[in-house]
Short mmCIF file of N, CA and C in Angstrom, two decimals:
data_model
loop_
_atom_site.label_atom_id
_atom_site.label_comp_id
_atom_site.label_asym_id
_atom_site.label_seq_id
_atom_site.Cartn_x
_atom_site.Cartn_y
_atom_site.Cartn_z
N UNK A 1 224.07 197.73 88.60
CA UNK A 1 224.01 197.76 89.04
C UNK A 1 224.91 196.07 89.40
N UNK A 2 224.61 195.28 88.26
CA UNK A 2 225.06 194.00 88.15
C UNK A 2 226.70 194.07 88.40
N UNK A 3 227.30 194.94 87.60
CA UNK A 3 228.88 195.33 87.33
C UNK A 3 229.37 195.48 88.90
N UNK A 4 228.76 196.06 89.64
CA UNK A 4 228.83 196.42 91.01
C UNK A 4 228.82 195.33 91.70
N UNK A 5 227.75 194.75 91.60
CA UNK A 5 227.63 193.46 92.40
C UNK A 5 228.73 192.37 92.13
N UNK A 6 229.01 192.17 90.82
CA UNK A 6 229.99 191.57 90.53
C UNK A 6 231.35 192.08 91.22
N UNK A 7 231.59 193.08 91.01
CA UNK A 7 232.83 194.04 91.57
C UNK A 7 233.38 193.65 93.15
N UNK A 8 232.02 193.55 94.39
CA UNK A 8 232.08 193.45 95.66
C UNK A 8 232.37 192.01 95.44
N UNK A 9 231.76 190.97 94.84
CA UNK A 9 232.18 189.26 95.17
C UNK A 9 233.28 189.47 94.91
N UNK A 10 234.08 190.33 94.00
CA UNK A 10 235.43 189.50 93.87
C UNK A 10 236.35 190.18 94.83
N UNK A 11 235.87 191.26 95.59
CA UNK A 11 236.48 192.19 96.67
C UNK A 11 236.36 191.13 97.92
N UNK A 12 234.97 191.02 98.13
CA UNK A 12 234.44 190.15 99.69
C UNK A 12 233.80 188.88 99.82
N UNK A 13 233.21 188.31 98.55
CA UNK A 13 233.13 187.38 98.50
C UNK A 13 231.24 187.66 98.79
N UNK A 14 230.68 186.66 98.35
CA UNK A 14 229.00 187.04 98.94
C UNK A 14 228.49 187.02 100.15
N UNK A 15 229.56 186.67 101.28
CA UNK A 15 229.20 187.38 102.81
C UNK A 15 229.20 188.63 102.61
N UNK A 16 230.24 189.29 102.05
CA UNK A 16 230.43 190.64 102.14
C UNK A 16 229.26 191.42 101.23
N UNK A 17 228.63 191.15 100.37
CA UNK A 17 227.65 191.78 99.48
C UNK A 17 226.47 192.11 100.13
N UNK A 18 226.03 193.51 100.08
CA UNK A 18 224.97 194.02 100.64
C UNK A 18 224.60 195.20 99.49
N UNK A 19 222.85 194.98 99.85
CA UNK A 19 222.24 196.00 98.58
C UNK A 19 222.70 197.66 98.90
N UNK A 20 222.86 198.03 100.39
CA UNK A 20 223.78 198.81 100.41
C UNK A 20 224.97 199.38 100.01
N UNK A 21 226.09 198.36 99.89
CA UNK A 21 227.11 198.29 99.10
C UNK A 21 226.94 198.24 97.44
N UNK A 22 226.26 197.76 96.83
CA UNK A 22 225.73 197.81 95.51
C UNK A 22 225.23 199.04 95.26
N UNK A 23 224.25 199.79 95.88
CA UNK A 23 223.80 201.19 95.74
C UNK A 23 225.13 201.96 95.89
N UNK A 24 225.89 201.81 96.84
CA UNK A 24 227.21 202.64 96.81
C UNK A 24 227.85 202.40 95.43
N UNK A 25 228.43 201.38 95.25
CA UNK A 25 229.61 201.52 93.99
C UNK A 25 228.98 201.92 92.65
N UNK A 26 227.61 201.21 92.18
CA UNK A 26 226.67 201.69 91.35
C UNK A 26 226.41 203.05 90.98
N UNK A 27 226.55 203.82 92.25
CA UNK A 27 226.59 205.22 92.63
C UNK A 27 224.73 205.73 92.10
N UNK A 28 223.92 204.91 92.67
CA UNK A 28 222.63 204.92 92.63
C UNK A 28 222.17 204.73 93.61
N UNK A 29 220.77 205.45 93.85
CA UNK A 29 220.26 205.34 95.05
C UNK A 29 219.71 203.89 95.88
N UNK A 30 219.68 204.22 96.83
CA UNK A 30 219.05 202.31 97.60
C UNK A 30 217.76 202.01 96.84
N UNK A 31 216.89 202.95 96.60
CA UNK A 31 215.74 202.93 96.58
C UNK A 31 216.16 202.50 94.63
N UNK A 32 216.96 202.81 94.17
CA UNK A 32 216.88 202.35 92.85
C UNK A 32 216.95 200.76 92.98
N UNK A 33 218.03 200.10 93.72
CA UNK A 33 218.04 199.13 93.80
C UNK A 33 216.78 198.18 93.83
N UNK A 34 215.87 198.58 94.61
CA UNK A 34 215.20 198.15 95.47
C UNK A 34 213.87 197.87 94.33
N UNK A 35 214.02 198.89 93.61
CA UNK A 35 213.19 198.84 92.64
C UNK A 35 213.20 197.78 91.26
N UNK A 36 214.49 197.57 91.23
CA UNK A 36 214.71 196.20 90.90
C UNK A 36 214.82 195.12 91.56
N UNK A 37 215.57 194.84 92.50
CA UNK A 37 215.78 193.59 93.51
C UNK A 37 215.57 193.63 94.89
N UNK A 38 214.56 192.98 95.49
CA UNK A 38 214.13 192.95 96.74
C UNK A 38 215.09 192.76 97.70
N UNK A 39 216.49 191.95 97.46
CA UNK A 39 217.19 191.44 98.26
C UNK A 39 218.79 191.41 97.85
N UNK A 40 219.65 191.37 98.26
CA UNK A 40 221.00 190.55 97.87
C UNK A 40 221.07 189.19 96.59
N UNK A 41 219.93 188.64 97.27
CA UNK A 41 220.05 187.21 96.49
C UNK A 41 219.14 187.55 95.29
N UNK A 42 218.25 188.95 95.15
CA UNK A 42 218.10 188.60 93.85
C UNK A 42 218.86 189.25 93.17
N UNK A 43 219.88 190.43 93.08
CA UNK A 43 220.76 190.67 92.83
C UNK A 43 221.95 190.00 92.07
N UNK A 44 222.24 188.86 93.13
CA UNK A 44 223.29 187.61 93.10
C UNK A 44 222.58 186.47 91.95
N UNK A 45 220.91 186.70 91.45
CA UNK A 45 220.63 185.39 90.76
C UNK A 45 220.93 186.41 89.59
N UNK A 46 220.28 187.45 89.38
CA UNK A 46 220.26 188.66 87.92
C UNK A 46 221.92 188.21 87.53
N UNK A 47 222.72 188.06 88.36
CA UNK A 47 224.27 187.83 88.16
C UNK A 47 224.34 186.93 87.36
N UNK A 48 223.84 185.74 88.15
CA UNK A 48 224.67 184.54 88.12
C UNK A 48 223.46 184.41 86.34
N UNK A 49 222.69 184.71 86.34
CA UNK A 49 221.81 184.19 84.88
C UNK A 49 222.65 185.08 83.88
N UNK A 50 223.04 186.09 83.79
CA UNK A 50 223.75 187.00 83.13
C UNK A 50 225.26 186.06 83.04
N UNK A 51 225.46 185.42 83.52
CA UNK A 51 226.89 184.61 83.30
C UNK A 51 226.41 183.40 82.67
N UNK A 52 225.11 182.64 83.08
CA UNK A 52 224.94 181.61 82.49
C UNK A 52 224.57 182.15 80.69
N UNK A 53 223.90 183.35 80.67
CA UNK A 53 223.50 183.64 79.25
C UNK A 53 225.01 183.90 78.56
N UNK A 54 226.03 184.28 79.13
CA UNK A 54 227.44 184.77 78.59
C UNK A 54 228.06 183.61 78.09
N UNK A 55 227.88 182.63 78.99
CA UNK A 55 228.51 181.21 79.02
C UNK A 55 227.81 180.45 77.45
N UNK A 56 226.56 180.42 77.76
CA UNK A 56 225.75 180.25 76.96
C UNK A 56 226.16 180.30 75.01
N UNK A 57 226.41 182.10 75.15
CA UNK A 57 226.95 183.12 74.21
C UNK A 57 228.15 182.39 73.73
N UNK A 58 229.12 182.06 74.50
CA UNK A 58 230.64 182.02 74.09
C UNK A 58 230.36 180.13 73.73
N UNK A 59 229.77 179.32 74.11
CA UNK A 59 229.60 178.00 74.20
C UNK A 59 228.96 178.11 72.17
N UNK A 60 227.85 178.87 72.16
CA UNK A 60 227.36 178.72 70.68
C UNK A 60 227.90 179.16 69.83
N UNK A 61 228.89 180.35 70.11
CA UNK A 61 229.57 180.76 68.88
C UNK A 61 231.01 179.96 68.43
N UNK A 62 231.44 179.23 69.96
CA UNK A 62 232.53 178.14 69.65
C UNK A 62 232.18 177.11 68.87
N UNK A 63 231.14 176.65 69.13
CA UNK A 63 230.17 175.42 68.33
C UNK A 63 230.46 175.83 66.80
N UNK A 64 229.64 177.14 66.85
CA UNK A 64 229.79 177.25 65.23
C UNK A 64 230.65 177.48 64.39
N UNK A 65 231.63 177.89 65.11
CA UNK A 65 233.03 178.25 64.57
C UNK A 65 234.05 177.06 64.71
N UNK A 66 234.10 176.36 65.35
CA UNK A 66 235.17 175.40 65.13
C UNK A 66 234.13 174.24 64.18
N UNK A 67 235.07 173.42 63.85
CA UNK A 67 234.97 171.94 63.37
C UNK A 67 234.86 170.86 63.93
N UNK A 68 234.10 170.34 64.62
CA UNK A 68 234.58 169.47 66.00
C UNK A 68 234.09 168.03 65.03
N UNK A 69 234.91 166.88 65.08
CA UNK A 69 234.37 165.47 64.36
C UNK A 69 232.92 164.88 65.37
N UNK A 70 233.19 165.11 66.42
CA UNK A 70 232.04 164.49 67.33
C UNK A 70 231.82 165.56 68.08
N UNK A 71 230.54 165.63 68.95
CA UNK A 71 229.87 166.14 69.85
C UNK A 71 230.79 166.02 71.11
N UNK A 72 230.97 164.82 71.48
CA UNK A 72 231.73 164.65 72.62
C UNK A 72 233.10 165.56 72.59
N UNK A 73 233.77 165.88 71.41
CA UNK A 73 234.70 166.59 71.40
C UNK A 73 234.95 168.25 71.62
N UNK A 74 233.78 168.65 71.69
CA UNK A 74 233.45 169.92 72.29
C UNK A 74 233.54 170.23 74.12
N UNK A 75 233.79 169.09 74.77
CA UNK A 75 234.37 169.25 75.90
C UNK A 75 235.20 170.17 76.28
N UNK A 76 236.62 169.91 75.55
CA UNK A 76 237.75 170.73 76.22
C UNK A 76 237.49 172.75 75.54
N UNK A 77 236.82 172.77 73.95
CA UNK A 77 236.26 174.02 74.13
C UNK A 77 235.41 174.49 75.30
N UNK A 78 234.39 173.83 75.62
CA UNK A 78 233.50 174.02 76.90
C UNK A 78 234.35 174.67 78.08
N UNK A 79 235.29 173.73 78.42
CA UNK A 79 235.64 173.54 79.64
C UNK A 79 236.87 174.68 79.75
N UNK A 80 237.67 175.38 78.37
CA UNK A 80 238.20 176.21 78.21
C UNK A 80 237.44 177.70 78.20
N UNK A 81 236.12 177.45 77.91
CA UNK A 81 235.27 179.06 77.88
C UNK A 81 235.27 179.00 79.73
N UNK A 82 234.44 177.94 80.36
CA UNK A 82 234.35 178.00 81.60
C UNK A 82 235.52 178.54 82.42
N UNK A 83 237.25 177.88 82.30
CA UNK A 83 237.87 178.48 82.96
C UNK A 83 238.22 179.92 82.62
N UNK A 84 238.25 180.39 81.49
CA UNK A 84 238.52 181.85 80.78
C UNK A 84 237.46 182.88 81.68
N UNK A 85 236.11 182.33 81.77
CA UNK A 85 235.10 183.46 82.54
C UNK A 85 235.62 183.49 83.82
N UNK A 86 236.02 182.03 84.31
CA UNK A 86 236.63 182.03 85.57
C UNK A 86 237.71 183.12 85.78
N UNK A 87 238.77 183.28 84.96
CA UNK A 87 239.92 184.20 85.15
C UNK A 87 239.43 185.53 84.63
N UNK A 88 238.49 185.67 84.07
CA UNK A 88 238.42 187.21 83.38
C UNK A 88 236.61 187.98 83.75
N UNK A 89 235.82 186.87 83.89
CA UNK A 89 234.77 188.03 84.29
C UNK A 89 234.76 187.79 85.23
N UNK A 90 234.06 189.33 85.59
CA UNK A 90 234.25 189.69 87.12
C UNK A 90 232.68 189.55 88.28
N UNK A 91 233.25 188.71 89.02
CA UNK A 91 232.21 188.01 89.67
C UNK A 91 232.39 186.34 89.77
N UNK A 92 232.62 186.15 88.46
CA UNK A 92 232.33 184.94 88.02
C UNK A 92 233.22 183.69 89.16
N UNK A 93 234.16 184.20 89.59
CA UNK A 93 235.01 182.87 90.49
C UNK A 93 234.52 182.92 91.86
N UNK A 94 233.48 183.94 92.15
CA UNK A 94 232.86 183.59 93.06
C UNK A 94 231.36 183.40 93.18
N UNK A 95 231.04 184.00 92.13
CA UNK A 95 229.32 183.47 92.03
C UNK A 95 229.09 182.09 91.19
N UNK A 96 229.77 182.51 90.03
CA UNK A 96 229.89 181.54 88.93
C UNK A 96 228.14 181.20 88.40
N UNK A 97 227.65 179.85 88.68
CA UNK A 97 226.07 180.08 87.86
C UNK A 97 225.30 180.04 89.32
N UNK A 98 225.82 180.55 90.55
CA UNK A 98 224.71 180.96 91.48
C UNK A 98 225.38 179.84 92.59
N UNK A 99 225.31 179.03 92.50
CA UNK A 99 225.91 178.14 93.76
C UNK A 99 226.04 178.77 95.63
N UNK A 100 226.71 179.92 95.59
CA UNK A 100 227.70 180.63 96.97
C UNK A 100 226.38 180.87 97.10
N UNK A 101 225.01 181.19 96.45
CA UNK A 101 223.79 181.78 96.86
C UNK A 101 223.06 180.97 97.70
N UNK A 102 222.62 179.95 96.66
CA UNK A 102 221.75 179.24 96.54
C UNK A 102 221.85 178.17 95.82
N UNK A 103 221.50 176.53 95.98
CA UNK A 103 221.59 175.94 94.59
C UNK A 103 220.64 175.51 93.58
N UNK A 104 219.46 176.54 94.26
CA UNK A 104 218.54 176.49 93.18
C UNK A 104 218.29 178.03 92.66
N UNK A 105 219.23 178.82 92.51
CA UNK A 105 218.89 180.08 92.05
C UNK A 105 218.97 180.43 90.94
N UNK A 106 218.88 179.66 89.68
CA UNK A 106 218.88 179.75 88.31
C UNK A 106 217.73 179.59 88.16
N UNK A 107 216.68 178.20 88.99
CA UNK A 107 215.68 177.90 88.70
C UNK A 107 214.99 177.26 89.98
N UNK A 108 214.14 177.88 90.87
CA UNK A 108 213.27 177.13 91.81
C UNK A 108 213.18 175.66 91.76
N UNK A 109 212.79 175.31 90.28
CA UNK A 109 212.77 174.02 90.36
C UNK A 109 213.86 172.87 89.93
N UNK A 110 214.89 173.97 89.60
CA UNK A 110 216.50 172.78 89.36
C UNK A 110 217.25 173.27 89.88
N UNK A 111 218.43 172.45 90.21
CA UNK A 111 219.44 173.01 90.94
C UNK A 111 220.26 173.27 89.65
N UNK A 112 220.98 174.19 90.21
CA UNK A 112 222.04 175.26 89.25
C UNK A 112 222.63 174.35 88.24
N UNK A 113 223.42 173.37 88.63
CA UNK A 113 223.95 172.12 87.63
C UNK A 113 223.10 171.94 86.64
N UNK A 114 221.97 171.30 87.11
CA UNK A 114 221.16 170.98 86.18
C UNK A 114 220.96 172.06 85.24
N UNK A 115 220.75 173.36 85.42
CA UNK A 115 219.88 174.13 84.43
C UNK A 115 221.38 174.21 83.79
N UNK A 116 222.53 174.30 83.91
CA UNK A 116 223.72 174.55 83.10
C UNK A 116 223.28 173.17 81.92
N UNK A 117 223.50 171.94 82.65
CA UNK A 117 223.49 170.63 81.71
C UNK A 117 222.53 170.86 80.72
N UNK A 118 221.43 171.39 81.09
CA UNK A 118 220.09 171.57 80.24
C UNK A 118 220.50 172.42 78.84
N UNK A 119 221.39 173.39 79.45
CA UNK A 119 221.61 174.41 78.32
C UNK A 119 222.58 173.97 77.56
N UNK A 120 223.41 173.23 78.07
CA UNK A 120 224.51 172.62 77.12
C UNK A 120 223.88 171.35 76.41
N UNK A 121 222.86 170.75 76.88
CA UNK A 121 222.28 169.49 75.95
C UNK A 121 221.77 170.33 75.01
N UNK A 122 220.73 171.56 75.22
CA UNK A 122 219.97 172.03 74.04
C UNK A 122 220.86 172.32 72.90
N UNK A 123 221.76 173.04 73.27
CA UNK A 123 223.29 173.55 72.57
C UNK A 123 223.97 172.69 71.26
N UNK A 124 223.83 171.36 72.10
CA UNK A 124 224.73 170.09 71.38
C UNK A 124 223.43 169.53 70.37
N UNK A 125 222.18 169.03 70.94
CA UNK A 125 221.44 168.83 70.18
C UNK A 125 221.13 169.85 68.98
N UNK A 126 221.00 171.00 69.11
CA UNK A 126 220.40 171.81 68.10
C UNK A 126 221.81 172.07 67.01
N UNK A 127 223.15 171.85 67.27
CA UNK A 127 224.00 172.05 66.80
C UNK A 127 224.42 170.93 66.04
N UNK A 128 224.44 169.52 66.71
CA UNK A 128 224.79 168.08 65.86
C UNK A 128 223.96 167.52 65.36
N UNK A 129 222.59 167.68 66.08
CA UNK A 129 221.28 166.94 65.55
C UNK A 129 221.23 165.55 66.22
N UNK A 130 221.78 165.57 67.61
CA UNK A 130 221.89 164.52 68.45
C UNK A 130 221.07 164.27 68.89
N UNK A 131 220.36 163.06 68.96
CA UNK A 131 218.77 162.92 69.69
C UNK A 131 218.60 163.22 70.89
N UNK A 132 217.67 163.89 71.09
CA UNK A 132 217.78 164.45 72.65
C UNK A 132 217.20 163.19 73.51
N UNK A 133 217.42 162.69 73.93
CA UNK A 133 217.25 161.28 74.74
C UNK A 133 217.13 161.59 76.21
N UNK A 134 216.46 160.79 76.67
CA UNK A 134 217.17 160.61 78.43
C UNK A 134 218.30 160.91 79.07
N UNK A 135 218.92 159.49 78.00
CA UNK A 135 220.06 159.06 78.19
C UNK A 135 221.20 160.50 78.15
N UNK A 136 221.04 161.31 76.88
CA UNK A 136 221.48 162.31 76.74
C UNK A 136 221.79 163.28 77.59
N UNK A 137 220.50 163.65 78.24
CA UNK A 137 220.54 164.44 79.53
C UNK A 137 221.12 163.98 80.59
N UNK A 138 220.91 162.57 80.96
CA UNK A 138 221.80 162.05 82.38
C UNK A 138 223.07 162.34 82.12
N UNK A 139 223.77 161.69 80.66
CA UNK A 139 225.11 161.66 80.85
C UNK A 139 225.44 163.55 80.46
N UNK A 140 224.98 164.34 80.39
CA UNK A 140 225.18 165.72 80.40
C UNK A 140 225.15 166.01 81.88
N UNK A 141 224.02 165.58 82.62
CA UNK A 141 224.13 166.39 84.42
C UNK A 141 225.08 165.98 84.75
N UNK A 142 225.72 163.99 84.85
CA UNK A 142 226.72 163.32 85.38
C UNK A 142 227.58 164.28 84.59
N UNK A 143 228.40 164.50 83.72
CA UNK A 143 229.31 165.54 83.23
C UNK A 143 229.37 166.55 83.87
N UNK A 144 228.17 167.48 83.94
CA UNK A 144 228.43 168.65 84.65
C UNK A 144 228.88 168.78 86.03
N UNK A 145 228.34 167.81 86.64
CA UNK A 145 228.72 167.14 88.29
C UNK A 145 230.29 167.38 88.10
N UNK A 146 230.77 166.11 87.44
CA UNK A 146 231.41 165.81 87.65
C UNK A 146 232.83 166.92 87.76
N UNK A 147 232.44 167.87 86.01
CA UNK A 147 233.32 168.93 86.13
C UNK A 147 233.48 169.79 86.78
N UNK A 148 232.06 170.31 87.51
CA UNK A 148 231.96 171.32 88.84
C UNK A 148 233.14 170.91 89.67
N UNK A 149 232.86 170.05 90.05
CA UNK A 149 233.55 169.24 91.21
C UNK A 149 235.06 169.46 90.85
N UNK A 150 235.49 168.71 90.08
CA UNK A 150 236.83 168.91 89.64
C UNK A 150 237.65 170.30 89.30
N UNK A 151 236.54 171.13 88.64
CA UNK A 151 237.57 172.17 88.36
C UNK A 151 237.29 173.44 89.70
N UNK A 152 236.39 173.20 90.20
CA UNK A 152 236.37 173.61 91.99
C UNK A 152 237.69 173.31 92.25
N UNK A 153 238.34 171.97 92.76
CA UNK A 153 239.34 171.96 93.11
C UNK A 153 240.84 172.76 92.41
N UNK A 154 240.61 172.82 91.09
CA UNK A 154 241.05 173.25 90.11
C UNK A 154 241.72 174.77 90.51
N UNK A 155 240.59 175.61 90.77
CA UNK A 155 241.19 176.63 91.25
C UNK A 155 240.93 176.90 92.68
N UNK A 156 241.04 175.93 93.58
CA UNK A 156 241.25 175.93 94.95
C UNK A 156 242.72 175.88 95.05
N UNK A 157 243.36 174.75 94.13
CA UNK A 157 244.64 175.20 94.50
C UNK A 157 245.37 175.80 93.68
N UNK A 158 245.01 176.70 92.72
CA UNK A 158 246.13 177.81 91.79
C UNK A 158 244.63 179.30 91.51
N UNK A 159 245.01 179.80 91.54
CA UNK A 159 244.08 181.01 91.60
C UNK A 159 243.51 181.42 89.92
N UNK A 160 244.58 181.04 89.16
CA UNK A 160 244.30 180.80 87.65
C UNK A 160 243.63 179.41 87.40
N UNK A 161 243.51 178.41 88.14
CA UNK A 161 243.37 177.19 87.63
C UNK A 161 244.14 176.08 87.55
N UNK A 162 244.21 175.49 88.19
CA UNK A 162 245.66 174.23 88.44
C UNK A 162 245.48 173.61 86.68
N UNK A 163 246.60 173.97 85.56
CA UNK A 163 246.49 172.94 84.65
C UNK A 163 246.51 171.82 84.55
N UNK A 164 246.99 171.33 85.21
CA UNK A 164 246.98 169.75 84.95
C UNK A 164 245.85 169.15 85.49
N UNK A 165 245.15 169.57 86.54
CA UNK A 165 243.88 169.23 87.04
C UNK A 165 242.66 169.82 86.39
N UNK A 166 243.07 170.93 85.59
CA UNK A 166 241.86 171.10 84.48
C UNK A 166 241.95 170.12 83.07
N UNK A 167 243.42 169.90 82.54
CA UNK A 167 243.35 168.80 81.82
C UNK A 167 242.63 167.49 81.96
N UNK A 168 242.91 167.40 83.80
CA UNK A 168 242.45 165.51 83.93
C UNK A 168 240.96 166.02 83.84
N UNK A 169 240.46 167.01 84.36
CA UNK A 169 238.91 167.35 84.33
C UNK A 169 238.35 167.15 82.43
N UNK A 170 238.91 167.57 81.74
CA UNK A 170 238.56 167.57 79.98
C UNK A 170 238.90 166.03 79.75
N UNK A 171 239.84 165.28 80.37
CA UNK A 171 240.11 163.76 79.72
C UNK A 171 239.18 162.91 80.74
N UNK A 172 238.59 163.52 81.83
CA UNK A 172 237.71 162.44 82.38
C UNK A 172 236.29 162.67 81.95
N UNK A 173 236.04 163.69 81.32
CA UNK A 173 234.47 164.07 80.65
C UNK A 173 234.33 163.49 79.54
N UNK A 174 235.61 163.66 79.37
CA UNK A 174 235.61 163.20 77.46
C UNK A 174 235.35 162.18 77.47
N UNK A 175 236.22 160.96 78.34
CA UNK A 175 236.40 159.87 78.32
C UNK A 175 234.64 159.09 78.43
N UNK A 176 234.15 159.76 79.79
CA UNK A 176 233.05 159.29 79.99
C UNK A 176 232.32 159.19 79.02
N UNK A 177 231.76 160.66 78.29
CA UNK A 177 230.77 161.09 77.69
C UNK A 177 231.19 160.13 75.69
N UNK A 178 232.37 160.05 75.92
CA UNK A 178 232.63 158.77 74.52
C UNK A 178 232.19 157.56 75.03
N UNK A 179 232.36 157.29 76.25
CA UNK A 179 231.85 156.14 76.97
C UNK A 179 230.78 155.40 76.55
N UNK A 180 229.78 156.49 77.15
CA UNK A 180 228.28 155.98 77.53
C UNK A 180 227.10 156.76 76.82
N UNK A 181 227.86 157.46 75.62
CA UNK A 181 227.00 157.72 74.59
C UNK A 181 227.25 157.26 72.95
N UNK A 182 226.20 156.57 72.59
CA UNK A 182 226.99 156.09 71.24
C UNK A 182 227.02 157.37 70.16
N UNK A 183 227.89 156.83 69.07
CA UNK A 183 227.56 157.93 68.10
C UNK A 183 226.33 158.21 67.74
N UNK A 184 225.86 159.59 67.23
CA UNK A 184 224.75 160.06 66.59
C UNK A 184 224.79 160.94 65.71
#
């Protein structure tokens, strides 16, 4: 059902998504959809959570495989993963982490970008042994917000993401993090 949701999102956007269309595309009875999801928002939420999990898995794998001099040097790798998911993961271009449906889709108590920033913070703390401070949390929250805005711009201008704007997003976030977060 989530794959069907992703396909419909790619074809017709969030406004074109209905539980009936999800059931038809997934070749299941509408009752099967309602057995797991009360409405299209809930299906989109499950897909956004799957996107977040896949993003986190890819970032974790990349952090484990590559040798970064400093944790802020992971910016390029993280942006590369996001851009690749935007290009290749069905439904991601429209839904990403859920803002199209609800800015609190991933967690009712926090906006979606805060959830993403928190996930990245935990990965960085775990992988690099960085002190988990309020300053780190704030810097990552600002970086995710800024990166999200600039990357949206990159994909508005080019369906594959304008490479020059993607590069500017990386440069901007890396410089911000390198300037605001001391070596740890």
